[in-house]
Coordinates of N, CA and C in Angstrom, one line a residue:
X1 N 0.8 -1.2 0.0 CA 0.0 0.0 0.0 C 0.9 1.3 0.0
X2 N 1.9 1.2 0.8 CA 2.9 2.4 0.8 C 3.5 2.6 -0.5
X3 N 3.8 1.5 -1.2 CA 4.5 1.6 -2.5 C 3.5 2.4 -3.5
X4 N 2.3 1.9 -3.5 CA 1.3 2.5 -4.4 C 1.0 4.0 -4.1
X5 N 1.1 4.4 -2.8 CA 0.9 5.8 -2.4 C 2.1 6.6 -3.0
X6 N 3.3 6.1 -2.8 CA 4.5 6.8 -3.4 C 4.4 7.0 -4.9
X7 N 3.9 5.9 -5.5 CA 3.8 5.9 -7.0 C 2.7 7.0 -7.4
X8 N 1.6 7.0 -6.6 CA 0.6 8.0 -7.0 C 1.2 9.5 -6.9
X9 N 2.0 9.7 -5.9 CA 2.6 11.0 -5.7 C 3.6 11.4 -6.9
X10 N 4.1 10.4 -7.6 CA 5.1 10.6 -8.7 C 4.4 10.6 -10.1
X11 N 3.2 10.2 -10.2 CA 2.6 9.9 -11.5 C 2.5 11.2 -12.4
X12 N 2.2 12.3 -11.8 CA 2.2 13.5 -12.6 C 3.5 13.8 -13.2
X13 N 4.6 13.7 -12.4 CA 5.9 14.0 -12.9 C 6.3 13.0 -14.0
X14 N 6.0 11.7 -13.7 CA 6.4 10.7 -14.7 C 5.7 10.9 -16.0
X15 N 4.4 11.2 -15.9 CA 3.6 11.5 -17.2 C 4.2 12.7 -17.9
X16 N 4.6 13.8 -17.2 CA 5.1 15.0 -17.8 C 6.4 14.7 -18.6
X17 N 7.3 13.9 -18.0 CA 8.5 13.6 -18.6 C 8.4 12.5 -19.7
X18 N 7.4 11.7 -19.6 CA 7.0 10.7 -20.7 C 6.6 11.5 -21.9
X19 N 5.7 12.5 -21.7 CA 5.1 13.3 -22.8 C 6.2 14.1 -23.5
X20 N 7.2 14.5 -22.8 CA 8.4 15.2 -23.4 C 9.4 14.3 -24.0
X21 N 9.2 13.0 -23.9 CA 10.1 12.0 -24.5 C 11.4 11.8 -23.7
X22 N 11.4 12.3 -22.5 CA 12.6 12.2 -21.7 C 12.7 10.8 -21.1
X23 N 11.6 10.3 -20.6 CA 11.6 8.9 -20.0 C 10.6 8.1 -20.7
X24 N 10.7 6.8 -20.6 CA 9.8 5.8 -21.1 C 9.9 4.5 -20.4
X25 N 8.9 3.6 -20.8 CA 8.8 2.3 -20.2 C 9.8 1.4 -20.9
X26 N 10.4 0.5 -20.1 CA 11.2 -0.6 -20.7 C 10.4 -1.9 -20.7
X27 N 10.8 -2.9 -21.5 CA 10.1 -4.1 -21.6 C 10.2 -4.9 -20.3
X28 N 11.1 -4.5 -19.4 CA 11.2 -5.1 -18.1 C 10.3 -4.6 -17.0
X29 N 9.4 -3.7 -17.5 CA 8.5 -3.1 -16.5 C 9.1 -2.0 -15.7
X30 N 10.1 -1.4 -16.1 CA 10.8 -0.3 -15.4 C 10.7 1.0 -16.2
X31 N 11.2 2.0 -15.7 CA 11.3 3.3 -16.4 C 12.8 3.6 -16.7
X32 N 13.0 4.2 -17.8 CA 14.4 4.5 -18.2 C 14.4 5.9 -18.8
X33 N 15.6 6.6 -18.7 CA 15.8 7.9 -19.3 C 16.2 7.7 -20.7
X34 N 15.5 8.3 -21.6 CA 15.8 8.2 -23.0 C 16.5 9.4 -23.6
X35 N 16.0 10.6 -23.2 CA 16.6 11.8 -23.7 C 16.5 12.9 -22.7
X36 N 17.6 13.2 -22.1 CA 17.7 14.3 -21.2 C 18.6 15.5 -21.6
X37 N 19.0 15.4 -22.8 CA 19.9 16.4 -23.3 C 19.4 17.9 -23.3
X38 N 18.1 18.1 -23.3 CA 17.5 19.4 -23.3 C 17.2 19.9 -21.9
X39 N 17.5 19.1 -20.9 CA 17.2 19.5 -19.5 C 18.4 20.2 -18.8
X40 N 18.1 21.0 -17.9 CA 19.1 21.7 -17.1 C 19.7 20.6 -16.2
X41 N 20.9 20.9 -15.6 CA 21.6 20.0 -14.7 C 20.7 19.7 -13.5
X42 N 20.0 20.7 -13.0 CA 19.1 20.5 -11.9 C 18.0 19.6 -12.2
X43 N 17.4 19.8 -13.4 CA 16.3 19.0 -13.8 C 16.7 17.5 -14.1
X44 N 17.9 17.4 -14.6 CA 18.4 16.0 -14.9 C 18.5 15.2 -13.6
X45 N 19.0 15.9 -12.5 CA 19.1 15.2 -11.2 C 17.7 14.9 -10.7
X46 N 16.7 15.7 -10.9 CA 15.4 15.5 -10.5 C 14.8 14.2 -11.2
X47 N 15.1 14.2 -12.5 CA 14.6 13.1 -13.3 C 15.3 11.8 -12.9
X48 N 16.6 11.8 -12.7 CA 17.3 10.6 -12.3 C 16.8 10.1 -11.0
X49 N 16.5 11.0 -10.0 CA 15.9 10.5 -8.7 C 14.5 10.0 -8.9
X50 N 13.7 10.7 -9.8 CA 12.4 10.2 -10.0 C 12.4 8.8 -10.6
X51 N 13.2 8.5 -11.6 CA 13.3 7.2 -12.2 C 13.8 6.2 -11.2
X52 N 14.9 6.5 -10.5 CA 15.4 5.6 -9.5 C 14.4 5.2 -8.4
X53 N 13.7 6.2 -7.9 CA 12.6 6.0 -6.9 C 11.5 5.1 -7.4
X54 N 11.1 5.4 -8.6 CA 10.0 4.6 -9.3 C 10.4 3.2 -9.5
X55 N 11.6 3.0 -10.0 CA 12.1 1.7 -10.3 C 12.3 0.8 -9.0
X56 N 12.8 1.5 -7.9 CA 12.9 0.8 -6.6 C 11.5 0.3 -6.2
X57 N 10.5 1.2 -6.3 CA 9.2 0.8 -5.9 C 8.6 -0.3 -6.8
X58 N 8.8 -0.2 -8.1 CA 8.3 -1.2 -9.0 C 9.0 -2.6 -8.6
X59 N 10.3 -2.6 -8.4 CA 11.0 -3.8 -8.0 C 10.4 -4.4 -6.8
X60 N 10.1 -3.6 -5.8 CA 9.5 -4.1 -4.5 C 8.1 -4.6 -4.8
X61 N 7.4 -3.9 -5.6 CA 6.0 -4.3 -5.9 C 6.0 -5.7 -6.6
X62 N 6.9 -5.9 -7.6 CA 7.0 -7.1 -8.3 C 7.4 -8.3 -7.4
X63 N 8.3 -8.0 -6.5 CA 8.7 -9.0 -5.5 C 7.6 -9.4 -4.6
X64 N 6.8 -8.4 -4.1 CA 5.7 -8.6 -3.3 C 4.6 -9.5 -4.0
X65 N 4.4 -9.2 -5.2 CA 3.4 -9.9 -6.0 C 3.8 -11.4 -6.1
X66 N 5.0 -11.6 -6.4 CA 5.6 -13.0 -6.5 C 5.4 -13.7 -5.2
X67 N 5.9 -13.1 -4.1 CA 5.8 -13.7 -2.8 C 4.4 -14.0 -2.3
X68 N 3.5 -13.0 -2.5 CA 2.2 -13.1 -2.0 C 1.4 -14.2 -2.8
X69 N 1.7 -14.4 -4.0 CA 1.1 -15.4 -4.8 C 1.8 -16.8 -4.8
X70 N 2.8 -16.9 -3.9 CA 3.5 -18.2 -3.8 C 4.2 -18.6 -5.1
X71 N 4.6 -17.7 -5.9 CA 5.3 -18.0 -7.1 C 6.8 -18.0 -6.8
X72 N 7.6 -18.7 -7.7 CA 9.0 -18.7 -7.6 C 9.6 -17.4 -8.2
X73 N 10.9 -17.2 -7.9 CA 11.5 -15.9 -8.4 C 11.5 -15.9 -10.0
X74 N 11.5 -17.0 -10.6 CA 11.5 -17.0 -12.1 C 10.2 -16.4 -12.7
X75 N 9.2 -16.4 -11.9 CA 7.9 -15.8 -12.3 C 7.9 -14.3 -12.4
X76 N 8.9 -13.7 -11.8 CA 9.0 -12.2 -11.8 C 9.0 -11.7 -13.2
X77 N 9.6 -12.4 -14.1 CA 9.7 -11.9 -15.5 C 8.3 -11.8 -16.1
X78 N 7.4 -12.7 -15.8 CA 6.1 -12.7 -16.3 C 5.3 -11.6 -15.7
X79 N 5.5 -11.3 -14.4 CA 4.9 -10.2 -13.7 C 5.3 -8.9 -14.3
X80 N 6.6 -8.8 -14.6 CA 7.1 -7.6 -15.2 C 6.5 -7.3 -16.6
X81 N 6.3 -8.4 -17.4 CA 5.7 -8.3 -18.7 C 4.3 -7.8 -18.6
X82 N 3.6 -8.3 -17.7 CA 2.2 -7.9 -17.5 C 2.1 -6.4 -17.2
X83 N 2.9 -6.0 -16.3 CA 3.0 -4.6 -16.0 C 3.4 -3.7 -17.1
X84 N 4.4 -4.2 -17.9 CA 4.9 -3.4 -19.0 C 3.7 -3.2 -20.0
X85 N 2.9 -4.2 -20.2 CA 1.8 -4.1 -21.1 C 0.8 -3.1 -20.6
X86 N 0.6 -3.0 -19.3 CA -0.4 -2.1 -18.8 C 0.2 -0.7 -18.8
X87 N 1.5 -0.5 -18.7 CA 2.1 0.9 -18.7 C 2.1 1.5 -20.1
X88 N 2.0 0.7 -21.1 CA 2.2 1.2 -22.5 C 1.1 2.3 -22.8

C-alpha cells in the first residue's frame, strides 16, 4: 500500500517527462531515461531521482506480488511483462 501511495505522488511528474520524451517504459516493466539532453543539470538530477525511486518501488511491488502469490522468483519476468503491457 505504501508503494502505491508513493507511486501516486510521482505519477504527474512521470507523465510529464514521458510526454516530453525524456523517459519511457522498458520491456522489463521499469522506467528509463531516453533523452535528457535538453534538461538543465538540476532537472536532470530530478529526473534521475524520479526514475530511481519509481524503479525501486516497482521492483519491490513485483517481488511482493511474486511472494504473495506463492510464485518462484523466475515468475517475476512474467509479472514484469504484464505490468509493461499495462504501462504502454
